[in-house]
Amino acid sequence: MHPVLRTVLQRLGLGLLTLFIVSIVIFMSLELLPGGFAEAILGQGATPETVAAFNKEIGLDRPAYVRYVEWIAGVVRGDFGSSYAGLGGSIKRSVTEMIAPRLYNTFFLAIVTAIFAVPLSLFLGVMAALYRNSFYDRTVNAVTLTTIAAPEFFIAYILMFIFAVKLRWFYPTSTVSESTGFVEHLYRAALPAITLTLVIVAHMMRMTRAAIINLLASPYIEMAQLKGIPNREVIMKHALPNAWAPIATVIAFNLAYLVVGVVVVEVVFVYPGIGQLMVDSVSSRDMPVVQACALIFAATYILLNLSADIVSIITNPRLLHPK
Amino acid sequence: MTSQPADLRVIRARRSFSENAWRTLKTAPFTAWLGMIIILVYAIAALFAPWIAPFGESEIVGKQYLPPSAEFWFGTDQIGRDMFSRVIYGARNTIGIALATTLLSFIIGGTLGVLTALKRGWLDQTISRIVDAFLAIPVLIFALMLLAVFGKSVLLLILILALLDSTRVFRLARATALNVVVMDYVESARLRGEGTGWIIFKEILPNILPPMITEFGLRFCFVFLTISALSFLGVGIQPPTADWGSMVAESKTLITFGRAQPLIPAACIAILTVGVNFVVDWFLHKTSGLRE
Amino acid sequence: MSTEKKRVKGEVLLEIRGLKIEGSSDGVWHPIVKGVDLTLRRGEVLGLIGESGAGKSTIGLAAMGFARPGCRIVDGSIVFDGIDLRAASDEALRELRGSRIAYVAQSAAASFNPAHRLIEQTVETAVRHGIKSRADAEADARDLYKRLQLPKPDTIGDRYPHQVSGGQLQRAMTAMAMSCRPDLIIFDEPTTALDVTTQVEVLAAMRDIVEQFNTAAIYITHDLAVVAQMAHRIMVLRHGKEVEQAPTREMLKEPKEDYTKTLWAVRKLGKPESISDDIVLRVHEVDASYGPGMKVLDNVTVQLPRGRTVAVVGESGSGKSTLARAITGLLPPTKGEIYFNGKPLPRALKDRDKDTLRRIQMIYQSADTSLNPRQTIRDLIGRPIEFYLGLKGAECDRRVVKLLEAIELSEHYIDRLPGELSGGQKQRISIARALAAEPEIIICDEVTSALDQIVQEEILTLLMRLQKETNVSYLFITHDIATVRAISDEIVVMHQGKVVQQGPKTKVLNPPYPAYTELLLSSVPEMDPDWLTRLLEKRAAKSREKA
């Protein structure tokens, strides 16, 4: 088998294994407090009977591995079970139905952010690396250091304060529903997207700068300069083919970061995404929803890192052209 | 290679520690000085909160949501407590909890990291694989989930975050220690017949300290921001304890009325992390010998 | 074009006057090159020789109008064929680089771009500067590969850098430099990273091609014997200044300056061999491996007499360092036995008692990695005294001072850190640390390889004096035949994990030789400008005989 294919398959296998372990960890977290959990949920008025009924309803009377297999089999089919919110009531609320529209909203926000943030930060980062120690580089360095250090909600509220409250260019809250049109959705998601862009660009630009500087220090770059190759061509022909792996890593890392940053920003702008849903469910201890959200976040995170690794593998000349 | 010619390696004359420290400080850039002053101010606020704050931590002193005035510098919050006093007490609570978490995380992660780097073998493999799986889940998400299960308590918060964060510390400690373990002086100590204790404390630890100190600064910032985010989301530090994250959340409605008060505790968080980052950045440049 | 005019011999091609270059460290600028004059004529090869830090590479790059990041040319003039390189625009410099002045770097493996095929990189300059069409350039590259005696010259260019060996890469880089038929090539330590047997081939190929095209060259190296083969004229540099300059033969025959004489003197160091039957260590039919199928020692038998020096020589991958690991117990042998004072030594390190450990000490190649940078000299030397001999406090300190005296360092060094010492001083500290244990055997693993020649001699002299005083035995692992000649009583030749030969120095170094010993010994450059020519003739005659 070709070494590239073999390495990619190995990496895919490892990714699947990680996903499997993570799913177990997420599932097991509920098992950590099996006894007290029902009491905690049902409150002080819980009688032994109601506790037993609750445990039966959520299936705690059966062995854990059986429930894990049921749960994961459901997840694979896209069924995350029923929310606790409807427990005991007449209507069971499907977790999948709760999540689906919000997942769309979150991905909408994340993708809009990524479309702006990724090219922008790559550009800024490469420029900072090429003109390092210039006034531009120093300024950008200080600004991004500050942005990275500030909590997301700080940036979010400042933007809200200026652009929504004082200037009234945007709504302070980003309520959207399924009937919201695409352009309107874009407009309402603008402030959260700008907040996330600011945070991501800062991180990503700094990482890009470091990666490019590292690359430009390679002896073969100096060799290309000593061969009289113009700078632009040194970058395009000699640096770029070796830059895919570090750049992919930077992008994946920051998109993964974006996925987490979404949680806080959604809460600030009351944007109905999966992050806000997760926070609400944590407060109400609606475990099936929490688990579903955690699994989705973790899977996205793992998949992003996996794709970066695969890009690194398929652009590695040592693997592409074995001895 | 010839990046630093030998004749530049002038043999340094011996200087005492305090002389060295002062020399180093004198050459520190403006940002590093700013960072150190910020940290100092915060430390004073945290240590002497009861003497500095004009009112008690959860003392109700006036009407709700009063605007800033001579008496209440930052106004009052949603139940009429003095925001200025709470901001000062917040330094003590938020920084204290973040510091405790980071310390715990370093004790766990650092010890395991150095130990596995030294011993290798199956223990290293097992721990490294487990850590890899944990690293595949973002800390904030994991913390949210665990807090949902266990409920909200400061002790649990510290434990959960320290455990999750120690995976990151573990990775760094192991990687740095691995670089040191392959050094001939460690092999030399082994050949001499030295025990594990000597090798860890005398040979490895002094050499991984500079990167670990830098990392401590960065991890502290990360933990501090995560705790603030969790508190802001309402699942971190719980009322009536004064804490910057939850203070933002509690007064956030004021923003929509065009009042900037909620930005104050948020700015407190930002300024401290910026300060720590400035110092860390400078320290990194000093220790890594980066000369770009 | 004026190609014909360009090739006129004897005309001045490069003229450097009063060149001053500074390097920055921690934001402070220090002089690296302190006013150097240099004249090079067409077709002439100038050897630049000096120790690390003499500024050789920096001058070489300056000849291309180039300064590395962190360096700057502050004064002087660099005139190449009538063009003032310091005044020339970036565009003009770019036109010159690669096409009229080419560069061959020390590490070919790092200097080739891993993402492109060799031939693509070989022709890049010629095509880019519009000197040749791609097809012509590729045909020419294949021709150059052939002239440089690369295997399969027609197809080797289709390979990627990681797919060919180090020696081949270095020749491919020479082809790359030659592609535009430059007037001047800068060779920057091109064979330093290679084994001696490979070095001969690369040297021969490079010298040949430079002669064929009448190219001028600056050949930078720290190895006198190598430069003697390559250069018409030699310039000796020290601390960024010229020491002296003369035609090669003249310089070799009678160096004028004291510093140059000391460089020459190193090779004359030698001690008469002395044989003994009192065997302190015997490695008996030992196998060792780093895992299944990775056998690195194959049935190795070596004897070390008491109070004598046995030199283990071989190229990289010969297993000589693994032998040290097997003896110290770091890599327990899979077969065979190691006898110490007649008794079998426990195989693994952890099974040996403190007293056994004390008796076998080790000194490493690089004092930078073998001395803990965070421990003072007192800690470094004092620890074995405390650990093995149980001496503490003032008593231990007294012993440390005594050892410092033995290695010719003043007691003032006791509170210093290794970073505050020079390379030679650090290696002395390593020696003192080994001596502190009062050992019977010291294993020296390439202990002088990282040092400049003068310092090497000092360290070797010190080791020999200490042997006389303490009757310690040395197992001296090295790839450097000159060192072997200087200090050994007996020699072990290793090749691919096997012992080729063990015997007294005079026997091993004189014919009749086993085939590998002959190849190895004959490949070591000698301080004779005709050595390479003679060697190549001899080898050619031999292969004709065989055919």
Coordinates of N, CA and C in Angstrom, one line a residue, chain A residues 16 80 140 286 314:
Chain A
L16 N -11.2 7.9 14.7 CA -12.4 7.2 15.1 C -12.3 6.7 16.5
F80 N -30.9 11.4 19.2 CA -30.2 11.6 20.5 C -31.1 11.4 21.7
V140 N 0.6 45.3 15.1 CA -0.3 44.2 15.0 C -0.1 43.2 16.2
D286 N -30.5 19.2 31.9 CA -31.2 18.3 31.0 C -30.1 17.5 30.3
I314 N -0.8 14.4 3.4 CA -0.8 14.3 1.9 C 0.0 15.4 1.2

